[in-house]
mmCIF file with all atom_site columns, C-alpha atoms in Angstrom:
data_model
loop_
_atom_site.group_PDB
_atom_site.id
_atom_site.type_symbol
_atom_site.label_atom_id
_atom_site.label_alt_id
_atom_site.label_comp_id
_atom_site.label_asym_id
_atom_site.label_entity_id
_atom_site.label_seq_id
_atom_site.pdbx_PDB_ins_code
_atom_site.Cartn_x
_atom_site.Cartn_y
_atom_site.Cartn_z
_atom_site.occupancy
_atom_site.B_iso_or_equiv
_atom_site.pdbx_formal_charge
_atom_site.auth_seq_id
_atom_site.auth_comp_id
_atom_site.auth_asym_id
_atom_site.auth_atom_id
_atom_site.pdbx_PDB_model_num
ATOM 1   C CA . MET A 1 1   ? 0.000   0.000  0.000  1.00 0.00 ? 92  MET A CA 1
ATOM 2   C CA . ASP A 1 2   ? 1.436   3.373  -0.917 1.00 0.00 ? 93  ASP A CA 1
ATOM 3   C CA . VAL A 1 3   ? 2.050   6.039  1.697  1.00 0.00 ? 94  VAL A CA 1
ATOM 4   C CA . MET A 1 4   ? -0.762  8.359  0.536  1.00 0.00 ? 95  MET A CA 1
ATOM 5   C CA . ARG A 1 5   ? -3.405  5.642  0.675  1.00 0.00 ? 96  ARG A CA 1
ATOM 6   C CA . HIS A 1 6   ? -2.151  4.283  3.995  1.00 0.00 ? 97  HIS A CA 1
ATOM 7   C CA . THR A 1 7   ? -2.174  7.772  5.523  1.00 0.00 ? 98  THR A CA 1
ATOM 8   C CA . PHE A 1 8   ? -5.711  8.355  4.234  1.00 0.00 ? 99  PHE A CA 1
ATOM 9   C CA . ILE A 1 9   ? -6.975  5.081  5.699  1.00 0.00 ? 100 ILE A CA 1
ATOM 10  C CA . GLU A 1 10  ? -5.346  5.763  9.078  1.00 0.00 ? 101 GLU A CA 1
ATOM 11  C CA . GLY A 1 11  ? -6.853  9.245  9.014  1.00 0.00 ? 102 GLY A CA 1
ATOM 12  C CA . LEU A 1 12  ? -10.302 7.765  8.383  1.00 0.00 ? 103 LEU A CA 1
ATOM 13  C CA . LYS A 1 13  ? -9.898  5.339  11.288 1.00 0.00 ? 104 LYS A CA 1
ATOM 14  C CA . ASN A 1 14  ? -8.702  8.167  13.517 1.00 0.00 ? 105 ASN A CA 1
ATOM 15  C CA . ALA A 1 15  ? -11.665 10.323 12.486 1.00 0.00 ? 106 ALA A CA 1
ATOM 16  C CA . HIS A 1 16  ? -14.084 7.495  13.242 1.00 0.00 ? 107 HIS A CA 1
ATOM 17  C CA . ALA A 1 17  ? -12.611 7.170  16.734 1.00 0.00 ? 108 ALA A CA 1
ATOM 18  C CA . MET A 1 18  ? -12.651 10.965 17.105 1.00 0.00 ? 109 MET A CA 1
ATOM 19  C CA . GLU A 1 19  ? -16.380 11.057 16.337 1.00 0.00 ? 110 GLU A CA 1
ATOM 20  C CA . LYS A 1 20  ? -17.060 8.264  18.818 1.00 0.00 ? 111 LYS A CA 1
ATOM 21  C CA . GLN A 1 21  ? -15.161 10.367 21.350 1.00 0.00 ? 112 GLN A CA 1
ATOM 22  C CA . ALA A 1 22  ? -17.267 13.398 20.448 1.00 0.00 ? 113 ALA A CA 1
ATOM 23  C CA . LEU A 1 23  ? -20.447 11.445 21.140 1.00 0.00 ? 114 LEU A CA 1
ATOM 24  C CA . SER A 1 24  ? -19.119 10.347 24.527 1.00 0.00 ? 115 SER A CA 1
ATOM 25  C CA . ILE A 1 25  ? -18.394 13.998 25.369 1.00 0.00 ? 116 ILE A CA 1
ATOM 26  C CA . MET A 1 26  ? -21.668 15.509 24.157 1.00 0.00 ? 117 MET A CA 1
ATOM 27  C CA . GLN A 1 27  ? -24.215 13.028 25.485 1.00 0.00 ? 118 GLN A CA 1
ATOM 28  C CA . PRO A 1 28  ? -23.370 13.498 29.186 1.00 0.00 ? 119 PRO A CA 1
ATOM 29  C CA . GLN A 1 29  ? -23.536 17.279 28.713 1.00 0.00 ? 120 GLN A CA 1
ATOM 30  C CA . LEU A 1 30  ? -26.928 17.032 27.062 1.00 0.00 ? 121 LEU A CA 1
ATOM 31  C CA . ASN A 1 31  ? -28.254 14.886 29.894 1.00 0.00 ? 122 ASN A CA 1
ATOM 32  C CA . ARG A 1 32  ? -27.256 17.531 32.478 1.00 0.00 ? 123 ARG A CA 1
ATOM 33  C CA . LEU A 1 33  ? -28.317 20.813 30.851 1.00 0.00 ? 124 LEU A CA 1
ATOM 34  C CA . GLU A 1 34  ? -31.113 22.646 32.676 1.00 0.00 ? 125 GLU A CA 1
ATOM 35  C CA . HIS A 1 35  ? -30.766 26.394 32.103 1.00 0.00 ? 126 HIS A CA 1
ATOM 36  C CA . TYR A 1 36  ? -29.388 26.552 28.570 1.00 0.00 ? 127 TYR A CA 1
ATOM 37  C CA . PRO A 1 37  ? -32.123 25.375 26.164 1.00 0.00 ? 128 PRO A CA 1
ATOM 38  C CA . ASP A 1 38  ? -30.370 26.760 23.070 1.00 0.00 ? 129 ASP A CA 1
ATOM 39  C CA . VAL A 1 39  ? -27.196 24.854 23.926 1.00 0.00 ? 130 VAL A CA 1
ATOM 40  C CA . SER A 1 40  ? -29.247 21.736 24.595 1.00 0.00 ? 131 SER A CA 1
ATOM 41  C CA . ALA A 1 41  ? -31.058 21.971 21.262 1.00 0.00 ? 132 ALA A CA 1
ATOM 42  C CA . MET A 1 42  ? -27.831 22.551 19.340 1.00 0.00 ? 133 MET A CA 1
ATOM 43  C CA . LEU A 1 43  ? -26.053 19.711 21.121 1.00 0.00 ? 134 LEU A CA 1
ATOM 44  C CA . GLN A 1 44  ? -28.944 17.379 20.268 1.00 0.00 ? 135 GLN A CA 1
ATOM 45  C CA . GLN A 1 45  ? -28.775 18.453 16.629 1.00 0.00 ? 136 GLN A CA 1
ATOM 46  C CA . HIS A 1 46  ? -25.006 17.980 16.536 1.00 0.00 ? 137 HIS A CA 1
ATOM 47  C CA . ILE A 1 47  ? -25.251 14.555 18.168 1.00 0.00 ? 138 ILE A CA 1
ATOM 48  C CA . THR A 1 48  ? -27.520 13.542 15.283 1.00 0.00 ? 139 THR A CA 1
ATOM 49  C CA . GLU A 1 49  ? -25.040 15.032 12.803 1.00 0.00 ? 140 GLU A CA 1
ATOM 50  C CA . THR A 1 50  ? -22.157 13.243 14.518 1.00 0.00 ? 141 THR A CA 1
ATOM 51  C CA . GLU A 1 51  ? -23.982 9.931  14.291 1.00 0.00 ? 142 GLU A CA 1
ATOM 52  C CA . GLY A 1 52  ? -24.306 10.631 10.561 1.00 0.00 ? 143 GLY A CA 1
ATOM 53  C CA . GLN A 1 53  ? -20.593 11.412 10.379 1.00 0.00 ? 144 GLN A CA 1
ATOM 54  C CA . VAL A 1 54  ? -19.803 8.064  12.000 1.00 0.00 ? 145 VAL A CA 1
ATOM 55  C CA . GLU A 1 55  ? -21.943 6.347  9.364  1.00 0.00 ? 146 GLU A CA 1
ATOM 56  C CA . ARG A 1 56  ? -20.292 8.273  6.523  1.00 0.00 ? 147 ARG A CA 1
ATOM 57  C CA . LEU A 1 57  ? -16.850 7.315  7.824  1.00 0.00 ? 148 LEU A CA 1
ATOM 58  C CA . LYS A 1 58  ? -17.919 3.649  7.951  1.00 0.00 ? 149 LYS A CA 1
ATOM 59  C CA . GLN A 1 59  ? -19.189 3.991  4.390  1.00 0.00 ? 150 GLN A CA 1
ATOM 60  C CA . ILE A 1 60  ? -15.891 5.491  3.205  1.00 0.00 ? 151 ILE A CA 1
ATOM 61  C CA . LEU A 1 61  ? -13.877 2.845  5.043  1.00 0.00 ? 152 LEU A CA 1
ATOM 62  C CA . GLY A 1 62  ? -16.005 0.227  3.296  1.00 0.00 ? 153 GLY A CA 1
ATOM 63  C CA . MET A 1 63  ? -15.274 1.851  -0.066 1.00 0.00 ? 154 MET A CA 1
ATOM 64  C CA . VAL A 1 64  ? -11.537 1.389  0.578  1.00 0.00 ? 155 VAL A CA 1
ATOM 65  C CA . GLU A 1 65  ? -12.151 -2.132 1.930  1.00 0.00 ? 156 GLU A CA 1
ATOM 66  C CA . GLU A 1 66  ? -11.234 -1.255 5.511  1.00 0.00 ? 157 GLU A CA 1
ATOM 67  C CA . SER A 1 67  ? -13.087 -1.059 8.811  1.00 0.00 ? 158 SER A CA 1
ATOM 68  C CA . PRO A 1 68  ? -12.915 1.157  11.887 1.00 0.00 ? 159 PRO A CA 1
ATOM 69  C CA . SER A 1 69  ? -10.340 0.418  14.568 1.00 0.00 ? 160 SER A CA 1
ATOM 70  C CA . GLY A 1 70  ? -12.175 -1.052 17.531 1.00 0.00 ? 161 GLY A CA 1
ATOM 71  C CA . MET A 1 71  ? -9.198  -0.310 19.770 1.00 0.00 ? 162 MET A CA 1
ATOM 72  C CA . LYS A 1 72  ? -9.032  3.366  18.781 1.00 0.00 ? 163 LYS A CA 1
ATOM 73  C CA . ASP A 1 73  ? -12.811 3.703  19.095 1.00 0.00 ? 164 ASP A CA 1
ATOM 74  C CA . MET A 1 74  ? -12.848 2.173  22.564 1.00 0.00 ? 165 MET A CA 1
ATOM 75  C CA . PHE A 1 75  ? -9.876  4.171  23.835 1.00 0.00 ? 166 PHE A CA 1
ATOM 76  C CA . LEU A 1 76  ? -11.065 7.568  22.605 1.00 0.00 ? 167 LEU A CA 1
ATOM 77  C CA . SER A 1 77  ? -14.645 6.938  23.743 1.00 0.00 ? 168 SER A CA 1
ATOM 78  C CA . ALA A 1 78  ? -13.339 6.201  27.229 1.00 0.00 ? 169 ALA A CA 1
ATOM 79  C CA . MET A 1 79  ? -11.182 9.331  27.136 1.00 0.00 ? 170 MET A CA 1
ATOM 80  C CA . GLY A 1 80  ? -14.182 11.392 26.023 1.00 0.00 ? 171 GLY A CA 1
ATOM 81  C CA . SER A 1 81  ? -16.320 10.072 28.857 1.00 0.00 ? 172 SER A CA 1
ATOM 82  C CA . MET A 1 82  ? -13.593 10.917 31.354 1.00 0.00 ? 173 MET A CA 1
ATOM 83  C CA . ALA A 1 83  ? -13.220 14.415 29.888 1.00 0.00 ? 174 ALA A CA 1
ATOM 84  C CA . ALA A 1 84  ? -16.960 15.023 30.131 1.00 0.00 ? 175 ALA A CA 1
ATOM 85  C CA . LEU A 1 85  ? -17.015 13.858 33.731 1.00 0.00 ? 176 LEU A CA 1
ATOM 86  C CA . GLY A 1 86  ? -14.038 16.051 34.570 1.00 0.00 ? 177 GLY A CA 1
ATOM 87  C CA . HIS A 1 87  ? -16.158 19.204 34.341 1.00 0.00 ? 178 HIS A CA 1
ATOM 88  C CA . VAL A 1 88  ? -19.147 17.884 36.326 1.00 0.00 ? 179 VAL A CA 1
ATOM 89  C CA . PRO A 1 89  ? -17.914 18.970 39.783 1.00 0.00 ? 180 PRO A CA 1
ATOM 90  C CA . ALA A 1 90  ? -16.984 22.457 38.538 1.00 0.00 ? 181 ALA A CA 1
ATOM 91  C CA . GLN A 1 91  ? -19.244 25.298 39.609 1.00 0.00 ? 182 GLN A CA 1
ATOM 92  C CA . ASP A 1 92  ? -18.822 26.740 36.121 1.00 0.00 ? 183 ASP A CA 1
ATOM 93  C CA . GLU A 1 93  ? -19.375 23.483 34.218 1.00 0.00 ? 184 GLU A CA 1
ATOM 94  C CA . ILE A 1 94  ? -21.257 25.146 31.345 1.00 0.00 ? 185 ILE A CA 1
ATOM 95  C CA . LEU A 1 95  ? -18.403 27.590 30.773 1.00 0.00 ? 186 LEU A CA 1
ATOM 96  C CA . LYS A 1 96  ? -15.751 24.884 30.823 1.00 0.00 ? 187 LYS A CA 1
ATOM 97  C CA . ASN A 1 97  ? -17.832 22.673 28.531 1.00 0.00 ? 188 ASN A CA 1
ATOM 98  C CA . SER A 1 98  ? -18.391 25.554 26.116 1.00 0.00 ? 189 SER A CA 1
ATOM 99  C CA . MET A 1 99  ? -14.661 26.256 25.875 1.00 0.00 ? 190 MET A CA 1
ATOM 100 C CA . ALA A 1 100 ? -13.833 22.559 25.499 1.00 0.00 ? 191 ALA A CA 1
ATOM 101 C CA . ASN A 1 101 ? -16.559 22.068 22.881 1.00 0.00 ? 192 ASN A CA 1
ATOM 102 C CA . LEU A 1 102 ? -15.255 24.949 20.778 1.00 0.00 ? 193 LEU A CA 1
ATOM 103 C CA . ALA A 1 103 ? -11.721 23.586 20.995 1.00 0.00 ? 194 ALA A CA 1
ATOM 104 C CA . PHE A 1 104 ? -12.891 20.075 20.031 1.00 0.00 ? 195 PHE A CA 1
ATOM 105 C CA . GLU A 1 105 ? -14.911 21.400 17.078 1.00 0.00 ? 196 GLU A CA 1
ATOM 106 C CA . ASN A 1 106 ? -11.818 23.152 15.774 1.00 0.00 ? 197 ASN A CA 1
ATOM 107 C CA . TYR A 1 107 ? -9.841  19.920 16.189 1.00 0.00 ? 198 TYR A CA 1
ATOM 108 C CA . GLU A 1 108 ? -12.478 18.137 14.105 1.00 0.00 ? 199 GLU A CA 1
ATOM 109 C CA . ILE A 1 109 ? -12.351 20.899 11.484 1.00 0.00 ? 200 ILE A CA 1
ATOM 110 C CA . ALA A 1 110 ? -8.606  20.370 11.176 1.00 0.00 ? 201 ALA A CA 1
ATOM 111 C CA . ALA A 1 111 ? -9.039  16.589 10.893 1.00 0.00 ? 202 ALA A CA 1
ATOM 112 C CA . TYR A 1 112 ? -11.697 16.842 8.176  1.00 0.00 ? 203 TYR A CA 1
ATOM 113 C CA . THR A 1 113 ? -9.749  19.513 6.288  1.00 0.00 ? 204 THR A CA 1
ATOM 114 C CA . MET A 1 114 ? -6.806  17.119 6.075  1.00 0.00 ? 205 MET A CA 1
ATOM 115 C CA . LEU A 1 115 ? -9.036  14.171 5.150  1.00 0.00 ? 206 LEU A CA 1
ATOM 116 C CA . VAL A 1 116 ? -10.711 16.136 2.337  1.00 0.00 ? 207 VAL A CA 1
ATOM 117 C CA . THR A 1 117 ? -7.254  16.995 1.007  1.00 0.00 ? 208 THR A CA 1
ATOM 118 C CA . MET A 1 118 ? -6.100  13.375 1.251  1.00 0.00 ? 209 MET A CA 1
ATOM 119 C CA . ALA A 1 119 ? -9.254  12.119 -0.455 1.00 0.00 ? 210 ALA A CA 1
ATOM 120 C CA . ARG A 1 120 ? -8.760  14.565 -3.338 1.00 0.00 ? 211 ARG A CA 1
ATOM 121 C CA . GLU A 1 121 ? -5.099  13.639 -3.728 1.00 0.00 ? 212 GLU A CA 1
ATOM 122 C CA . ASN A 1 122 ? -6.001  9.939  -3.673 1.00 0.00 ? 213 ASN A CA 1
ATOM 123 C CA . GLY A 1 123 ? -8.699  10.422 -6.323 1.00 0.00 ? 214 GLY A CA 1
ATOM 124 C CA . GLU A 1 124 ? -11.476 9.407  -3.916 1.00 0.00 ? 215 GLU A CA 1
ATOM 125 C CA . THR A 1 125 ? -14.221 11.628 -5.348 1.00 0.00 ? 216 THR A CA 1
ATOM 126 C CA . ALA A 1 126 ? -17.131 10.047 -3.464 1.00 0.00 ? 217 ALA A CA 1
ATOM 127 C CA . ALA A 1 127 ? -15.166 10.163 -0.200 1.00 0.00 ? 218 ALA A CA 1
ATOM 128 C CA . THR A 1 128 ? -14.284 13.811 -0.812 1.00 0.00 ? 219 THR A CA 1
ATOM 129 C CA . GLU A 1 129 ? -17.964 14.766 -1.020 1.00 0.00 ? 220 GLU A CA 1
ATOM 130 C CA . LEU A 1 130 ? -18.888 12.816 2.122  1.00 0.00 ? 221 LEU A CA 1
ATOM 131 C CA . LEU A 1 131 ? -15.970 14.238 4.091  1.00 0.00 ? 222 LEU A CA 1
ATOM 132 C CA . GLN A 1 132 ? -16.782 17.759 2.916  1.00 0.00 ? 223 GLN A CA 1
ATOM 133 C CA . GLN A 1 133 ? -20.305 17.317 4.280  1.00 0.00 ? 224 GLN A CA 1
ATOM 134 C CA . SER A 1 134 ? -18.861 16.430 7.700  1.00 0.00 ? 225 SER A CA 1
ATOM 135 C CA . LEU A 1 135 ? -16.422 19.344 7.522  1.00 0.00 ? 226 LEU A CA 1
ATOM 136 C CA . ASP A 1 136 ? -19.280 21.741 6.784  1.00 0.00 ? 227 ASP A CA 1
ATOM 137 C CA . GLU A 1 137 ? -21.246 20.415 9.782  1.00 0.00 ? 228 GLU A CA 1
ATOM 138 C CA . GLU A 1 138 ? -18.251 20.886 12.083 1.00 0.00 ? 229 GLU A CA 1
ATOM 139 C CA . LYS A 1 139 ? -17.707 24.429 10.834 1.00 0.00 ? 230 LYS A CA 1
ATOM 140 C CA . ARG A 1 140 ? -21.370 25.280 11.485 1.00 0.00 ? 231 ARG A CA 1
ATOM 141 C CA . MET A 1 141 ? -21.170 23.875 15.021 1.00 0.00 ? 232 MET A CA 1
ATOM 142 C CA . ALA A 1 142 ? -17.927 25.720 15.820 1.00 0.00 ? 233 ALA A CA 1
ATOM 143 C CA . ALA A 1 143 ? -19.401 28.974 14.509 1.00 0.00 ? 234 ALA A CA 1
ATOM 144 C CA . TRP A 1 144 ? -22.570 28.458 16.553 1.00 0.00 ? 235 TRP A CA 1
ATOM 145 C CA . ILE A 1 145 ? -20.622 27.839 19.750 1.00 0.00 ? 236 ILE A CA 1
ATOM 146 C CA . ALA A 1 146 ? -18.389 30.867 19.183 1.00 0.00 ? 237 ALA A CA 1
ATOM 147 C CA . GLU A 1 147 ? -21.383 33.074 18.379 1.00 0.00 ? 238 GLU A CA 1
ATOM 148 C CA . HIS A 1 148 ? -23.262 31.956 21.504 1.00 0.00 ? 239 HIS A CA 1
ATOM 149 C CA . LEU A 1 149 ? -20.400 32.158 24.027 1.00 0.00 ? 240 LEU A CA 1
ATOM 150 C CA . PRO A 1 150 ? -21.411 35.670 25.099 1.00 0.00 ? 241 PRO A CA 1
ATOM 151 C CA . GLN A 1 151 ? -25.031 34.591 25.637 1.00 0.00 ? 242 GLN A CA 1
ATOM 152 C CA . VAL A 1 152 ? -24.019 31.482 27.598 1.00 0.00 ? 243 VAL A CA 1
ATOM 153 C CA . THR A 1 153 ? -21.654 33.559 29.708 1.00 0.00 ? 244 THR A CA 1
ATOM 154 C CA . SER A 1 154 ? -24.286 36.232 30.384 1.00 0.00 ? 245 SER A CA 1
ATOM 155 C CA . THR A 1 155 ? -26.876 33.630 31.353 1.00 0.00 ? 246 THR A CA 1
ATOM 156 C CA . TYR A 1 156 ? -24.363 31.977 33.660 1.00 0.00 ? 247 TYR A CA 1
ATOM 157 C CA . LEU A 1 157 ? -23.491 35.289 35.335 1.00 0.00 ? 248 LEU A CA 1
ATOM 158 C CA . SER A 1 158 ? -27.151 36.276 35.690 1.00 0.00 ? 249 SER A CA 1
ATOM 159 C CA . LEU A 1 159 ? -28.120 32.961 37.272 1.00 0.00 ? 250 LEU A CA 1
ATOM 160 C CA . LYS A 1 160 ? -25.101 33.022 39.569 1.00 0.00 ? 251 LYS A CA 1
ATOM 161 C CA . ALA A 1 161 ? -25.773 36.627 40.636 1.00 0.00 ? 252 ALA A CA 1
ATOM 162 C CA . GLY A 1 162 ? -29.368 35.644 41.427 1.00 0.00 ? 253 GLY A CA 1
ATOM 163 C CA . GLY A 1 163 ? -28.187 32.885 43.723 1.00 0.00 ? 254 GLY A CA 1
ATOM 164 C CA . MET A 1 164 ? -29.385 30.166 41.380 1.00 0.00 ? 255 MET A CA 1
ATOM 165 C CA . ARG A 1 165 ? -27.562 27.105 40.164 1.00 0.00 ? 256 ARG A CA 1
ATOM 166 C CA . ALA A 1 166 ? -25.793 28.215 36.994 1.00 0.00 ? 257 ALA A CA 1
ATOM 167 C CA . ASP A 1 167 ? -23.407 25.391 36.159 1.00 0.00 ? 258 ASP A CA 1
ATOM 168 C CA . VAL A 1 168 ? -25.736 23.400 33.898 1.00 0.00 ? 259 VAL A CA 1
#
């Protein structure tokens, strides 16, 4: 197998594990949100998109006669669950989660940008289109988070100043 193809396949497997990790980070947040309905709705939408991304990655791996790495999937899912739990005891959980979510979305944008480039250079036209769809979804989510950080922060401060629970 040539280097370009091997790198592309490893990138696909890594992206599949990355998306499994994303699901293990988002779901616990969604289950805890009380005071941030916009964040909750967007997380639910992005969970659905992420599930679609996992399916697209499986489809692309099938097109190149490969399969996801069970070991990578398991390891990164466990790491994602631990990361999500790490913010639970924080009194500013929503703020920490918002920062972490924006950082993770940008990580995913970088991963998909590279995968789109690899797919193009490997002549994988169908894969390029599917990966571009995932990249576009990640860009929309990152932009939404960045745009709503001021609102989330203001809501947090208002709840906190009113003596209410503001963390979730």
